[in-house]
């Protein structure tokens, strides 16, 4: 809860209290792996990457596939922030080897591939996640850039059907309408919605 609320100090304090409680019961006992992963994720959110890596190096070897996938995905995020793109992609793929349906790694892998014009990898990662508006909007971009304007438009409509008000989705779908379909009115309407969002 502390990590989700965005308080690294709060998460760290909670972990210290947990560790103290565990030590009272059993001096030889360690912090459980899920708690270490939560600490690493809180540290990443607080941009304390060295602290995060301290735990992630160990967790990447976990026997628990979910912990390993979470650690590898987090390692990929840190690598990406450092500009180590091939290492980030490898980490996301390792996360998916551990847990093939790990959504965070699919999204990270898909958008990283999209960023570097690897549309097939982007579609491979994002295709199975069409219940997620963000993944669907990324898939629409990949389809548009692959020359599949009709499918891109269908995916845009789906991404926006849930009432999502993301400026990025609106912008991407405006480009699909304008460049992919030649629908200037729809593109203009979507761009006007962005202006309304910015002014509110």
PDB file of N, CA, C and O in Angstrom, residues 109-155:
ATOM      1  N   UNK A 109       7.617  -4.482 -23.412  1.00  0.00           N
ATOM      2  CA  UNK A 109       8.264  -5.027 -24.612  1.00  0.00           C
ATOM      3  C   UNK A 109       7.604  -4.459 -25.875  1.00  0.00           C
ATOM      4  O   UNK A 109       8.270  -4.068 -26.824  1.00  0.00           O
ATOM      5  N   UNK A 110       6.271  -4.395 -25.870  1.00  0.00           N
ATOM      6  CA  UNK A 110       5.539  -3.912 -27.035  1.00  0.00           C
ATOM      7  C   UNK A 110       5.832  -2.459 -27.355  1.00  0.00           C
ATOM      8  O   UNK A 110       6.109  -2.104 -28.502  1.00  0.00           O
ATOM      9  N   UNK A 111       5.805  -1.604 -26.335  1.00  0.00           N
ATOM     10  CA  UNK A 111       6.048  -0.184 -26.580  1.00  0.00           C
ATOM     11  C   UNK A 111       7.513   0.106 -26.874  1.00  0.00           C
ATOM     12  O   UNK A 111       7.822   1.018 -27.650  1.00  0.00           O
ATOM     13  N   UNK A 112       8.426  -0.687 -26.306  1.00  0.00           N
ATOM     14  CA  UNK A 112       9.841  -0.520 -26.651  1.00  0.00           C
ATOM     15  C   UNK A 112      10.077  -0.914 -28.109  1.00  0.00           C
ATOM     16  O   UNK A 112      10.774  -0.206 -28.849  1.00  0.00           O
ATOM     17  N   UNK A 113       9.471  -2.003 -28.538  1.00  0.00           N
ATOM     18  CA  UNK A 113       9.585  -2.420 -29.943  1.00  0.00           C
ATOM     19  C   UNK A 113       8.977  -1.369 -30.864  1.00  0.00           C
ATOM     20  O   UNK A 113       9.548  -1.034 -31.912  1.00  0.00           O
ATOM     21  N   UNK A 114       7.851  -0.821 -30.470  1.00  0.00           N
ATOM     22  CA  UNK A 114       7.188   0.207 -31.263  1.00  0.00           C
ATOM     23  C   UNK A 114       8.074   1.446 -31.395  1.00  0.00           C
ATOM     24  O   UNK A 114       8.202   2.021 -32.479  1.00  0.00           O
ATOM     25  N   UNK A 115       8.707   1.809 -30.315  1.00  0.00           N
ATOM     26  CA  UNK A 115       9.609   2.983 -30.303  1.00  0.00           C
ATOM     27  C   UNK A 115      10.742   2.840 -31.305  1.00  0.00           C
ATOM     28  O   UNK A 115      11.204   3.823 -31.882  1.00  0.00           O
ATOM     29  N   UNK A 116      11.190   1.607 -31.527  1.00  0.00           N
ATOM     30  CA  UNK A 116      12.313   1.357 -32.432  1.00  0.00           C
ATOM     31  C   UNK A 116      11.872   0.697 -33.741  1.00  0.00           C
ATOM     32  O   UNK A 116      12.655   0.010 -34.395  1.00  0.00           O
ATOM     33  N   UNK A 117      10.614   0.906 -34.116  1.00  0.00           N
ATOM     34  CA  UNK A 117      10.059   0.509 -35.417  1.00  0.00           C
ATOM     35  C   UNK A 117      10.062  -0.994 -35.667  1.00  0.00           C
ATOM     36  O   UNK A 117      10.095  -1.424 -36.811  1.00  0.00           O
ATOM     37  N   UNK A 118      10.015  -1.789 -34.611  1.00  0.00           N
ATOM     38  CA  UNK A 118       9.882  -3.233 -34.757  1.00  0.00           C
ATOM     39  C   UNK A 118       8.398  -3.572 -34.578  1.00  0.00           C
ATOM     40  O   UNK A 118       7.963  -4.002 -33.518  1.00  0.00           O
ATOM     41  N   UNK A 119       7.625  -3.324 -35.642  1.00  0.00           N
ATOM     42  CA  UNK A 119       6.171  -3.424 -35.546  1.00  0.00           C
ATOM     43  C   UNK A 119       5.688  -4.851 -35.314  1.00  0.00           C
ATOM     44  O   UNK A 119       4.682  -5.059 -34.640  1.00  0.00           O
ATOM     45  N   UNK A 120       6.409  -5.828 -35.848  1.00  0.00           N
ATOM     46  CA  UNK A 120       5.991  -7.220 -35.643  1.00  0.00           C
ATOM     47  C   UNK A 120       6.104  -7.617 -34.180  1.00  0.00           C
ATOM     48  O   UNK A 120       5.208  -8.257 -33.626  1.00  0.00           O
ATOM     49  N   UNK A 121       7.217  -7.235 -33.527  1.00  0.00           N
ATOM     50  CA  UNK A 121       7.376  -7.541 -32.104  1.00  0.00           C
ATOM     51  C   UNK A 121       6.338  -6.783 -31.286  1.00  0.00           C
ATOM     52  O   UNK A 121       5.771  -7.327 -30.337  1.00  0.00           O
ATOM     53  N   UNK A 122       6.085  -5.525 -31.661  1.00  0.00           N
ATOM     54  CA  UNK A 122       5.072  -4.729 -30.954  1.00  0.00           C
ATOM     55  C   UNK A 122       3.712  -5.407 -31.048  1.00  0.00           C
ATOM     56  O   UNK A 122       3.014  -5.563 -30.040  1.00  0.00           O
ATOM     57  N   UNK A 123       3.342  -5.835 -32.251  1.00  0.00           N
ATOM     58  CA  UNK A 123       2.042  -6.494 -32.425  1.00  0.00           C
ATOM     59  C   UNK A 123       1.997  -7.817 -31.667  1.00  0.00           C
ATOM     60  O   UNK A 123       0.980  -8.145 -31.056  1.00  0.00           O
ATOM     61  N   UNK A 124       3.104  -8.556 -31.677  1.00  0.00           N
ATOM     62  CA  UNK A 124       3.180  -9.825 -30.957  1.00  0.00           C
ATOM     63  C   UNK A 124       2.926  -9.619 -29.464  1.00  0.00           C
ATOM     64  O   UNK A 124       2.199 -10.389 -28.839  1.00  0.00           O
ATOM     65  N   UNK A 125       3.521  -8.577 -28.896  1.00  0.00           N
ATOM     66  CA  UNK A 125       3.378  -8.328 -27.457  1.00  0.00           C
ATOM     67  C   UNK A 125       2.017  -7.762 -27.087  1.00  0.00           C
ATOM     68  O   UNK A 125       1.462  -8.103 -26.055  1.00  0.00           O
ATOM     69  N   UNK A 126       1.499  -6.868 -27.905  1.00  0.00           N
ATOM     70  CA  UNK A 126       0.280  -6.133 -27.529  1.00  0.00           C
ATOM     71  C   UNK A 126      -1.002  -6.777 -28.022  1.00  0.00           C
ATOM     72  O   UNK A 126      -2.084  -6.449 -27.532  1.00  0.00           O
ATOM     73  N   UNK A 127      -0.905  -7.694 -28.957  1.00  0.00           N
ATOM     74  CA  UNK A 127      -2.088  -8.259 -29.598  1.00  0.00           C
ATOM     75  C   UNK A 127      -3.030  -8.966 -28.640  1.00  0.00           C
ATOM     76  O   UNK A 127      -4.236  -8.859 -28.764  1.00  0.00           O
ATOM     77  N   UNK A 128      -2.504  -9.680 -27.674  1.00  0.00           N
ATOM     78  CA  UNK A 128      -3.364 -10.435 -26.762  1.00  0.00           C
ATOM     79  C   UNK A 128      -3.934  -9.614 -25.621  1.00  0.00           C
ATOM     80  O   UNK A 128      -4.590 -10.153 -24.740  1.00  0.00           O
ATOM     81  N   UNK A 129      -3.677  -8.305 -25.619  1.00  0.00           N
ATOM     82  CA  UNK A 129      -4.067  -7.469 -24.483  1.00  0.00           C
ATOM     83  C   UNK A 129      -5.108  -6.421 -24.867  1.00  0.00           C
ATOM     84  O   UNK A 129      -5.095  -5.313 -24.358  1.00  0.00           O
ATOM     85  N   UNK A 130      -6.004  -6.764 -25.750  1.00  0.00           N
ATOM     86  CA  UNK A 130      -6.938  -5.774 -26.268  1.00  0.00           C
ATOM     87  C   UNK A 130      -8.028  -5.363 -25.279  1.00  0.00           C
ATOM     88  O   UNK A 130      -8.832  -4.496 -25.581  1.00  0.00           O
ATOM     89  N   UNK A 131      -8.022  -5.932 -24.083  1.00  0.00           N
ATOM     90  CA  UNK A 131      -8.937  -5.450 -23.046  1.00  0.00           C
ATOM     91  C   UNK A 131      -8.356  -4.212 -22.370  1.00  0.00           C
ATOM     92  O   UNK A 131      -9.070  -3.472 -21.706  1.00  0.00           O
ATOM     93  N   UNK A 132      -7.074  -3.986 -22.535  1.00  0.00           N
ATOM     94  CA  UNK A 132      -6.378  -2.845 -21.947  1.00  0.00           C
ATOM     95  C   UNK A 132      -6.321  -1.713 -22.968  1.00  0.00           C
ATOM     96  O   UNK A 132      -5.749  -1.869 -24.042  1.00  0.00           O
ATOM     97  N   UNK A 133      -6.927  -0.557 -22.661  1.00  0.00           N
ATOM     98  CA  UNK A 133      -7.010   0.540 -23.629  1.00  0.00           C
ATOM     99  C   UNK A 133      -5.629   1.024 -24.050  1.00  0.00           C
ATOM    100  O   UNK A 133      -5.414   1.389 -25.191  1.00  0.00           O
ATOM    101  N   UNK A 134      -4.674   1.029 -23.118  1.00  0.00           N
ATOM    102  CA  UNK A 134      -3.334   1.527 -23.423  1.00  0.00           C
ATOM    103  C   UNK A 134      -2.632   0.597 -24.415  1.00  0.00           C
ATOM    104  O   UNK A 134      -2.056   1.042 -25.406  1.00  0.00           O
ATOM    105  N   UNK A 135      -2.708  -0.707 -24.156  1.00  0.00           N
ATOM    106  CA  UNK A 135      -2.112  -1.683 -25.068  1.00  0.00           C
ATOM    107  C   UNK A 135      -2.798  -1.631 -26.436  1.00  0.00           C
ATOM    108  O   UNK A 135      -2.134  -1.711 -27.475  1.00  0.00           O
ATOM    109  N   UNK A 136      -4.111  -1.459 -26.440  1.00  0.00           N
ATOM    110  CA  UNK A 136      -4.859  -1.387 -27.698  1.00  0.00           C
ATOM    111  C   UNK A 136      -4.430  -0.168 -28.507  1.00  0.00           C
ATOM    112  O   UNK A 136      -4.287  -0.233 -29.727  1.00  0.00           O
ATOM    113  N   UNK A 137      -4.195   0.961 -27.825  1.00  0.00           N
ATOM    114  CA  UNK A 137      -3.763   2.161 -28.553  1.00  0.00           C
ATOM    115  C   UNK A 137      -2.365   1.952 -29.146  1.00  0.00           C
ATOM    116  O   UNK A 137      -2.084   2.408 -30.252  1.00  0.00           O
ATOM    117  N   UNK A 138      -1.498   1.244 -28.436  1.00  0.00           N
ATOM    118  CA  UNK A 138      -0.170   0.923 -28.979  1.00  0.00           C
ATOM    119  C   UNK A 138      -0.265   0.006 -30.178  1.00  0.00           C
ATOM    120  O   UNK A 138       0.453   0.174 -31.172  1.00  0.00           O
ATOM    121  N   UNK A 139      -1.163  -0.959 -30.091  1.00  0.00           N
ATOM    122  CA  UNK A 139      -1.375  -1.881 -31.205  1.00  0.00           C
ATOM    123  C   UNK A 139      -1.901  -1.126 -32.427  1.00  0.00           C
ATOM    124  O   UNK A 139      -1.503  -1.410 -33.560  1.00  0.00           O
ATOM    125  N   UNK A 140      -2.749  -0.124 -32.196  1.00  0.00           N
ATOM    126  CA  UNK A 140      -3.267   0.695 -33.305  1.00  0.00           C
ATOM    127  C   UNK A 140      -2.125   1.438 -34.002  1.00  0.00           C
ATOM    128  O   UNK A 140      -2.091   1.528 -35.232  1.00  0.00           O
ATOM    129  N   UNK A 141      -1.186   1.948 -33.230  1.00  0.00           N
ATOM    130  CA  UNK A 141      -0.022   2.633 -33.816  1.00  0.00           C
ATOM    131  C   UNK A 141       0.774   1.664 -34.676  1.00  0.00           C
ATOM    132  O   UNK A 141       1.162   1.977 -35.807  1.00  0.00           O
ATOM    133  N   UNK A 142       1.026   0.467 -34.133  1.00  0.00           N
ATOM    134  CA  UNK A 142       1.790  -0.536 -34.888  1.00  0.00           C
ATOM    135  C   UNK A 142       1.088  -0.905 -36.185  1.00  0.00           C
ATOM    136  O   UNK A 142       1.727  -1.034 -37.235  1.00  0.00           O
ATOM    137  N   UNK A 143      -0.227  -1.045 -36.134  1.00  0.00           N
ATOM    138  CA  UNK A 143      -0.991  -1.382 -37.341  1.00  0.00           C
ATOM    139  C   UNK A 143      -0.926  -0.245 -38.361  1.00  0.00           C
ATOM    140  O   UNK A 143      -0.767  -0.468 -39.555  1.00  0.00           O
ATOM    141  N   UNK A 144      -1.060   1.011 -37.896  1.00  0.00           N
ATOM    142  CA  UNK A 144      -0.991   2.151 -38.816  1.00  0.00           C
ATOM    143  C   UNK A 144       0.367   2.217 -39.490  1.00  0.00           C
ATOM    144  O   UNK A 144       0.472   2.381 -40.708  1.00  0.00           O
ATOM    145  N   UNK A 145       1.426   2.054 -38.704  1.00  0.00           N
ATOM    146  CA  UNK A 145       2.774   2.132 -39.258  1.00  0.00           C
ATOM    147  C   UNK A 145       3.110   0.940 -40.151  1.00  0.00           C
ATOM    148  O   UNK A 145       4.011   1.018 -40.973  1.00  0.00           O
ATOM    149  N   UNK A 146       2.358  -0.151 -39.986  1.00  0.00           N
ATOM    150  CA  UNK A 146       2.529  -1.321 -40.854  1.00  0.00           C
ATOM    151  C   UNK A 146       1.690  -1.213 -42.117  1.00  0.00           C
ATOM    152  O   UNK A 146       1.716  -2.101 -42.968  1.00  0.00           O
ATOM    153  N   UNK A 147       0.905  -0.131 -42.224  1.00  0.00           N
ATOM    154  CA  UNK A 147       0.082   0.075 -43.414  1.00  0.00           C
ATOM    155  C   UNK A 147      -1.307  -0.521 -43.328  1.00  0.00           C
ATOM    156  O   UNK A 147      -2.009  -0.609 -44.337  1.00  0.00           O
ATOM    157  N   UNK A 148      -1.732  -0.926 -42.135  1.00  0.00           N
ATOM    158  CA  UNK A 148      -3.058  -1.528 -41.956  1.00  0.00           C
ATOM    159  C   UNK A 148      -4.018  -0.499 -41.360  1.00  0.00           C
ATOM    160  O   UNK A 148      -4.405  -0.588 -40.195  1.00  0.00           O
ATOM    161  N   UNK A 149      -4.402   0.493 -42.149  1.00  0.00           N
ATOM    162  CA  UNK A 149      -5.196   1.622 -41.661  1.00  0.00           C
ATOM    163  C   UNK A 149      -6.571   1.202 -41.137  1.00  0.00           C
ATOM    164  O   UNK A 149      -7.044   1.735 -40.132  1.00  0.00           O
ATOM    165  N   UNK A 150      -7.220   0.246 -41.807  1.00  0.00           N
ATOM    166  CA  UNK A 150      -8.554  -0.172 -41.371  1.00  0.00           C
ATOM    167  C   UNK A 150      -8.496  -0.810 -39.979  1.00  0.00           C
ATOM    168  O   UNK A 150      -9.315  -0.505 -39.118  1.00  0.00           O
ATOM    169  N   UNK A 151      -7.518  -1.696 -39.781  1.00  0.00           N
ATOM    170  CA  UNK A 151      -7.377  -2.338 -38.478  1.00  0.00           C
ATOM    171  C   UNK A 151      -6.963  -1.324 -37.417  1.00  0.00           C
ATOM    172  O   UNK A 151      -7.433  -1.380 -36.285  1.00  0.00           O
ATOM    173  N   UNK A 152      -6.103  -0.375 -37.793  1.00  0.00           N
ATOM    174  CA  UNK A 152      -5.684   0.670 -36.859  1.00  0.00           C
ATOM    175  C   UNK A 152      -6.883   1.502 -36.409  1.00  0.00           C
ATOM    176  O   UNK A 152      -7.029   1.803 -35.218  1.00  0.00           O
ATOM    177  N   UNK A 153      -7.763   1.848 -37.348  1.00  0.00           N
ATOM    178  CA  UNK A 153      -8.940   2.635 -37.000  1.00  0.00           C
ATOM    179  C   UNK A 153      -9.863   1.846 -36.072  1.00  0.00           C
ATOM    180  O   UNK A 153     -10.387   2.387 -35.088  1.00  0.00           O
ATOM    181  N   UNK A 154     -10.055   0.564 -36.365  1.00  0.00           N
ATOM    182  CA  UNK A 154     -10.903  -0.287 -35.508  1.00  0.00           C
ATOM    183  C   UNK A 154     -10.340  -0.345 -34.096  1.00  0.00           C
ATOM    184  O   UNK A 154     -11.073  -0.230 -33.108  1.00  0.00           O
ATOM    185  N   UNK A 155      -9.013  -0.487 -33.980  1.00  0.00           N
ATOM    186  CA  UNK A 155      -8.375  -0.555 -32.664  1.00  0.00           C
ATOM    187  C   UNK A 155      -8.475   0.779 -31.923  1.00  0.00           C
ATOM    188  O   UNK A 155      -8.675   0.811 -30.712  1.00  0.00           O
TER     189      UNK A 155
END
